[in-house]
PDB file of C-alpha atoms in Angstrom:
ATOM      1  CA  UNK A   1      21.839  69.523  -4.054  1.00 61.00           C
ATOM      2  CA  UNK A   2      19.696  72.634  -4.399  1.00 69.00           C
ATOM      3  CA  UNK A   3      17.672  73.890  -1.483  1.00 75.00           C
ATOM      4  CA  UNK A   4      13.893  73.410  -1.906  1.00 82.00           C
ATOM      5  CA  UNK A   5      12.074  76.580  -2.800  1.00 91.00           C
ATOM      6  CA  UNK A   6       9.519  78.119  -0.444  1.00 94.00           C
ATOM      7  CA  UNK A   7       5.955  77.709  -1.739  1.00 96.00           C
ATOM      8  CA  UNK A   8       3.833  80.864  -1.770  1.00 96.00           C
ATOM      9  CA  UNK A   9       0.132  81.191  -2.574  1.00 96.00           C
ATOM     10  CA  UNK A  10      -1.660  84.497  -3.133  1.00 95.00           C
ATOM     11  CA  UNK A  11      -5.261  85.521  -3.659  1.00 95.00           C
ATOM     12  CA  UNK A  12      -7.355  88.638  -3.970  1.00 94.00           C
ATOM     13  CA  UNK A  13     -10.774  88.735  -2.325  1.00 96.00           C
ATOM     14  CA  UNK A  14     -12.918  91.915  -2.182  1.00 95.00           C
ATOM     15  CA  UNK A  15     -10.567  94.719  -3.142  1.00 88.00           C
ATOM     16  CA  UNK A  16      -8.892  96.448  -6.041  1.00 89.00           C
ATOM     17  CA  UNK A  17      -5.984  94.060  -6.755  1.00 90.00           C
ATOM     18  CA  UNK A  18      -3.584  96.916  -5.917  1.00 91.00           C
ATOM     19  CA  UNK A  19      -1.561  94.826  -3.448  1.00 93.00           C
ATOM     20  CA  UNK A  20      -0.720  92.286  -6.162  1.00 92.00           C
ATOM     21  CA  UNK A  21       0.289  95.131  -8.467  1.00 92.00           C
ATOM     22  CA  UNK A  22       2.500  96.566  -5.724  1.00 93.00           C
ATOM     23  CA  UNK A  23       4.102  93.137  -5.274  1.00 91.00           C
ATOM     24  CA  UNK A  24       5.031  93.210  -8.953  1.00 90.00           C
ATOM     25  CA  UNK A  25       6.703  96.604  -8.393  1.00 91.00           C
ATOM     26  CA  UNK A  26       9.700  94.655  -7.100  1.00 89.00           C
ATOM     27  CA  UNK A  27      10.730  94.716 -10.753  1.00 89.00           C
ATOM     28  CA  UNK A  28      14.156  93.074 -11.222  1.00 91.00           C
ATOM     29  CA  UNK A  29      14.164  91.967  -7.576  1.00 90.00           C
ATOM     30  CA  UNK A  30      11.445  89.507  -8.584  1.00 90.00           C
ATOM     31  CA  UNK A  31      14.071  87.507 -10.492  1.00 90.00           C
ATOM     32  CA  UNK A  32      16.063  86.989  -7.297  1.00 89.00           C
ATOM     33  CA  UNK A  33      12.893  86.188  -5.361  1.00 90.00           C
ATOM     34  CA  UNK A  34      11.765  83.642  -7.978  1.00 89.00           C
ATOM     35  CA  UNK A  35      15.043  81.788  -7.493  1.00 91.00           C
ATOM     36  CA  UNK A  36      13.993  81.191  -3.885  1.00 93.00           C
ATOM     37  CA  UNK A  37      10.231  80.731  -4.143  1.00 94.00           C
ATOM     38  CA  UNK A  38       7.664  78.839  -6.143  1.00 92.00           C
ATOM     39  CA  UNK A  39       4.149  80.180  -6.606  1.00 90.00           C
ATOM     40  CA  UNK A  40       1.279  77.853  -5.944  1.00 89.00           C
ATOM     41  CA  UNK A  41      -2.259  79.207  -6.270  1.00 88.00           C
ATOM     42  CA  UNK A  42      -1.947  82.782  -7.527  1.00 87.00           C
ATOM     43  CA  UNK A  43      -3.104  85.160 -10.232  1.00 83.00           C
ATOM     44  CA  UNK A  44       0.586  85.205 -11.194  1.00 81.00           C
ATOM     45  CA  UNK A  45       0.352  81.540 -12.209  1.00 83.00           C
ATOM     46  CA  UNK A  46      -3.369  81.227 -12.937  1.00 80.00           C
ATOM     47  CA  UNK A  47      -3.405  78.133 -10.682  1.00 83.00           C
ATOM     48  CA  UNK A  48      -6.836  78.222  -9.019  1.00 83.00           C
ATOM     49  CA  UNK A  49      -6.563  75.612  -6.239  1.00 89.00           C
ATOM     50  CA  UNK A  50      -4.470  76.250  -3.132  1.00 92.00           C
ATOM     51  CA  UNK A  51      -2.351  73.236  -2.259  1.00 94.00           C
ATOM     52  CA  UNK A  52      -0.180  72.902   0.871  1.00 96.00           C
ATOM     53  CA  UNK A  53       2.329  75.739   0.938  1.00 96.00           C
ATOM     54  CA  UNK A  54       4.570  77.698   3.268  1.00 97.00           C
ATOM     55  CA  UNK A  55       3.207  81.239   2.949  1.00 97.00           C
ATOM     56  CA  UNK A  56      -0.202  82.578   1.958  1.00 97.00           C
ATOM     57  CA  UNK A  57      -0.724  86.237   1.053  1.00 97.00           C
ATOM     58  CA  UNK A  58      -4.360  87.365   1.319  1.00 97.00           C
ATOM     59  CA  UNK A  59      -5.430  90.653  -0.238  1.00 97.00           C
ATOM     60  CA  UNK A  60      -8.949  92.043   0.118  1.00 97.00           C
ATOM     61  CA  UNK A  61     -11.844  91.863   2.536  1.00 97.00           C
ATOM     62  CA  UNK A  62     -14.415  89.094   2.821  1.00 98.00           C
ATOM     63  CA  UNK A  63     -17.706  90.037   1.144  1.00 97.00           C
ATOM     64  CA  UNK A  64     -19.275  86.796  -0.073  1.00 97.00           C
ATOM     65  CA  UNK A  65     -19.508  83.050   0.529  1.00 96.00           C
ATOM     66  CA  UNK A  66     -16.845  82.315  -2.093  1.00 95.00           C
ATOM     67  CA  UNK A  67     -14.375  84.618  -0.275  1.00 97.00           C
ATOM     68  CA  UNK A  68     -15.058  82.700   2.957  1.00 98.00           C
ATOM     69  CA  UNK A  69     -14.347  79.363   1.255  1.00 96.00           C
ATOM     70  CA  UNK A  70     -11.137  80.606  -0.402  1.00 96.00           C
ATOM     71  CA  UNK A  71      -9.919  82.073   2.887  1.00 97.00           C
ATOM     72  CA  UNK A  72     -10.643  78.865   4.832  1.00 98.00           C
ATOM     73  CA  UNK A  73      -8.857  76.828   2.165  1.00 97.00           C
ATOM     74  CA  UNK A  74      -5.811  79.110   2.419  1.00 97.00           C
ATOM     75  CA  UNK A  75      -5.788  78.830   6.220  1.00 98.00           C
ATOM     76  CA  UNK A  76      -5.981  75.033   5.999  1.00 98.00           C
ATOM     77  CA  UNK A  77      -3.154  74.836   3.438  1.00 97.00           C
ATOM     78  CA  UNK A  78      -0.751  77.661   4.368  1.00 97.00           C
ATOM     79  CA  UNK A  79       1.660  77.309   7.270  1.00 97.00           C
ATOM     80  CA  UNK A  80       1.898  81.117   7.563  1.00 97.00           C
ATOM     81  CA  UNK A  81      -0.966  83.375   6.551  1.00 98.00           C
ATOM     82  CA  UNK A  82      -0.439  87.107   5.981  1.00 97.00           C
ATOM     83  CA  UNK A  83      -3.206  89.705   5.669  1.00 97.00           C
ATOM     84  CA  UNK A  84      -1.938  92.155   3.043  1.00 97.00           C
ATOM     85  CA  UNK A  85      -3.222  95.709   2.783  1.00 95.00           C
ATOM     86  CA  UNK A  86      -6.016  97.752   4.307  1.00 94.00           C
ATOM     87  CA  UNK A  87      -8.855  95.762   2.736  1.00 95.00           C
ATOM     88  CA  UNK A  88      -7.645  92.486   4.274  1.00 97.00           C
ATOM     89  CA  UNK A  89      -6.847  94.097   7.623  1.00 95.00           C
ATOM     90  CA  UNK A  90      -9.976  96.201   8.165  1.00 94.00           C
ATOM     91  CA  UNK A  91     -12.221  95.750   5.115  1.00 94.00           C
ATOM     92  CA  UNK A  92     -10.869  98.862   3.361  1.00 93.00           C
ATOM     93  CA  UNK A  93     -12.940 100.599   0.712  1.00 92.00           C
ATOM     94  CA  UNK A  94     -15.239  97.565   0.113  1.00 94.00           C
ATOM     95  CA  UNK A  95     -16.321  97.827   3.786  1.00 95.00           C
ATOM     96  CA  UNK A  96     -17.793 101.268   3.083  1.00 94.00           C
ATOM     97  CA  UNK A  97     -20.989  99.397   2.277  1.00 94.00           C
ATOM     98  CA  UNK A  98     -21.125  98.285   5.929  1.00 96.00           C
ATOM     99  CA  UNK A  99     -22.791 101.583   6.790  1.00 96.00           C
ATOM    100  CA  UNK A 100     -25.839 100.556   4.786  1.00 95.00           C
ATOM    101  CA  UNK A 101     -28.241  97.652   4.823  1.00 96.00           C
ATOM    102  CA  UNK A 102     -27.303  95.110   2.133  1.00 94.00           C
ATOM    103  CA  UNK A 103     -30.817  95.038   0.668  1.00 95.00           C
ATOM    104  CA  UNK A 104     -30.843  98.848   0.439  1.00 95.00           C
ATOM    105  CA  UNK A 105     -27.513  98.720  -1.448  1.00 92.00           C
ATOM    106  CA  UNK A 106     -28.834  96.118  -3.881  1.00 94.00           C
ATOM    107  CA  UNK A 107     -32.022  98.104  -4.508  1.00 94.00           C
ATOM    108  CA  UNK A 108     -30.030 101.293  -5.161  1.00 93.00           C
ATOM    109  CA  UNK A 109     -27.547  99.672  -7.513  1.00 92.00           C
ATOM    110  CA  UNK A 110     -29.869  97.379  -9.461  1.00 95.00           C
ATOM    111  CA  UNK A 111     -33.339  98.919  -9.224  1.00 96.00           C
ATOM    112  CA  UNK A 112     -33.404 102.667  -8.566  1.00 94.00           C
ATOM    113  CA  UNK A 113     -29.876 103.950  -9.210  1.00 92.00           C
ATOM    114  CA  UNK A 114     -28.928 106.454 -11.885  1.00 93.00           C
ATOM    115  CA  UNK A 115     -28.646 104.850 -15.304  1.00 93.00           C
ATOM    116  CA  UNK A 116     -30.503 101.617 -14.449  1.00 94.00           C
ATOM    117  CA  UNK A 117     -32.148 100.441 -17.668  1.00 93.00           C
ATOM    118  CA  UNK A 118     -33.144  96.863 -16.856  1.00 92.00           C
ATOM    119  CA  UNK A 119     -34.135  96.914 -13.174  1.00 95.00           C
ATOM    120  CA  UNK A 120     -33.612  93.538 -11.549  1.00 95.00           C
ATOM    121  CA  UNK A 121     -31.477  92.299  -8.691  1.00 95.00           C
ATOM    122  CA  UNK A 122     -29.287  89.453 -10.013  1.00 93.00           C
ATOM    123  CA  UNK A 123     -30.291  86.071  -8.672  1.00 90.00           C
ATOM    124  CA  UNK A 124     -28.265  83.310 -10.252  1.00 93.00           C
ATOM    125  CA  UNK A 125     -26.723  80.228  -8.660  1.00 93.00           C
ATOM    126  CA  UNK A 126     -23.430  81.158 -10.359  1.00 94.00           C
ATOM    127  CA  UNK A 127     -23.158  84.324  -8.233  1.00 93.00           C
ATOM    128  CA  UNK A 128     -21.679  83.868  -4.752  1.00 94.00           C
ATOM    129  CA  UNK A 129     -23.986  84.727  -1.877  1.00 94.00           C
ATOM    130  CA  UNK A 130     -23.213  88.200  -0.511  1.00 95.00           C
ATOM    131  CA  UNK A 131     -22.514  88.470   3.215  1.00 97.00           C
ATOM    132  CA  UNK A 132     -24.389  91.024   5.327  1.00 95.00           C
ATOM    133  CA  UNK A 133     -21.145  93.006   5.754  1.00 96.00           C
ATOM    134  CA  UNK A 134     -17.581  93.070   4.427  1.00 97.00           C
ATOM    135  CA  UNK A 135     -15.296  91.523   7.045  1.00 97.00           C
ATOM    136  CA  UNK A 136     -11.552  91.708   7.637  1.00 97.00           C
ATOM    137  CA  UNK A 137      -9.886  88.349   7.007  1.00 98.00           C
ATOM    138  CA  UNK A 138      -9.124  87.997  10.732  1.00 97.00           C
ATOM    139  CA  UNK A 139     -12.884  87.931  11.329  1.00 97.00           C
ATOM    140  CA  UNK A 140     -13.015  84.605   9.493  1.00 97.00           C
ATOM    141  CA  UNK A 141      -9.694  82.810  10.155  1.00 98.00           C
ATOM    142  CA  UNK A 142      -6.637  83.321  12.374  1.00 98.00           C
ATOM    143  CA  UNK A 143      -3.938  85.449  10.727  1.00 97.00           C
ATOM    144  CA  UNK A 144      -0.231  85.155  11.528  1.00 96.00           C
ATOM    145  CA  UNK A 145       1.060  88.512  10.256  1.00 95.00           C
ATOM    146  CA  UNK A 146      -0.304  91.798   8.975  1.00 94.00           C
ATOM    147  CA  UNK A 147       1.254  93.891   6.210  1.00 95.00           C
ATOM    148  CA  UNK A 148      -0.503  97.288   6.338  1.00 92.00           C
ATOM    149  CA  UNK A 149      -0.791  99.863   3.599  1.00 91.00           C
ATOM    150  CA  UNK A 150      -2.986 100.708   0.670  1.00 92.00           C
ATOM    151  CA  UNK A 151      -1.144  99.103  -0.912  1.00 93.00           C
ATOM    152  CA  UNK A 152       2.025  98.118   0.921  1.00 94.00           C
ATOM    153  CA  UNK A 153       5.102  98.949  -1.141  1.00 92.00           C
ATOM    154  CA  UNK A 154       7.301  96.390  -2.865  1.00 93.00           C
ATOM    155  CA  UNK A 155       9.976  97.136  -0.250  1.00 91.00           C
ATOM    156  CA  UNK A 156       7.498  96.328   2.515  1.00 92.00           C
ATOM    157  CA  UNK A 157       6.591  93.032   0.846  1.00 93.00           C
ATOM    158  CA  UNK A 158      10.277  92.137   0.767  1.00 93.00           C
ATOM    159  CA  UNK A 159      10.788  93.200   4.368  1.00 91.00           C
ATOM    160  CA  UNK A 160       7.958  90.828   5.341  1.00 94.00           C
ATOM    161  CA  UNK A 161       9.049  87.926   3.126  1.00 95.00           C
ATOM    162  CA  UNK A 162      12.850  87.953   3.508  1.00 93.00           C
ATOM    163  CA  UNK A 163      12.896  86.744   7.146  1.00 94.00           C
ATOM    164  CA  UNK A 164      10.169  84.171   6.444  1.00 95.00           C
ATOM    165  CA  UNK A 165      12.230  82.719   3.598  1.00 93.00           C
ATOM    166  CA  UNK A 166      15.016  81.993   6.070  1.00 91.00           C
ATOM    167  CA  UNK A 167      12.749  80.649   8.820  1.00 91.00           C
ATOM    168  CA  UNK A 168      12.767  83.819  10.919  1.00 93.00           C
ATOM    169  CA  UNK A 169       9.932  86.015  12.146  1.00 92.00           C
ATOM    170  CA  UNK A 170       9.408  89.259  10.233  1.00 89.00           C
ATOM    171  CA  UNK A 171       9.639  92.562  12.031  1.00 81.00           C
ATOM    172  CA  UNK A 172       8.491  95.587  10.081  1.00 73.00           C
ATOM    173  CA  UNK A 173      10.484  98.703  10.775  1.00 67.00           C
ATOM    174  CA  UNK A 174       8.430 101.495  12.309  1.00 62.00           C
ATOM    175  CA  UNK A 175       8.761 103.637   9.188  1.00 57.00           C
ATOM    176  CA  UNK A 176       6.931 100.896   7.270  1.00 54.00           C
ATOM    177  CA  UNK A 177       4.013 100.795   9.688  1.00 56.00           C
ATOM    178  CA  UNK A 178       1.470 103.075   8.090  1.00 56.00           C
ATOM    179  CA  UNK A 179      -2.252 102.738   7.734  1.00 54.00           C
ATOM    180  CA  UNK A 180      -3.238 104.683   4.635  1.00 54.00           C
TER     181      UNK A 180
END
């Protein structure tokens, strides 16, 4: 009888999607990993709804109401939740807007900024409500582990995942602890 595969879900909130790209840098090691895991909700599978799973990988900061909902759904469905990369851990580049008032940012981008040809601030029910600031994921839900970097390398992803796949706690080596 084959051993059941570990279920992993991933998502990208406010960020550049670089952490997912770094994950894919495992190249041929992905084949070995895929023999041991099954992806649930993930851009890798295009499955949009997070179902109960073992590990959740969250990339990106929290900038709007939709991000909050996705993050809460992941926390409710993932046994272990990992904040991946600088944006998830501290807001990263998206949090640069935190130095400015949200309304001032919207006015600059949509009304008075260089190249604006049709000045109007978007207001459509299809657009998620922006939060006053960009928050780290730990500001919204409890996080079990942090994988720092911008982005973390494929080796660092493996160093985090390998112990979890065997029921052990991950311990990143000091050389992998960097905060770019």
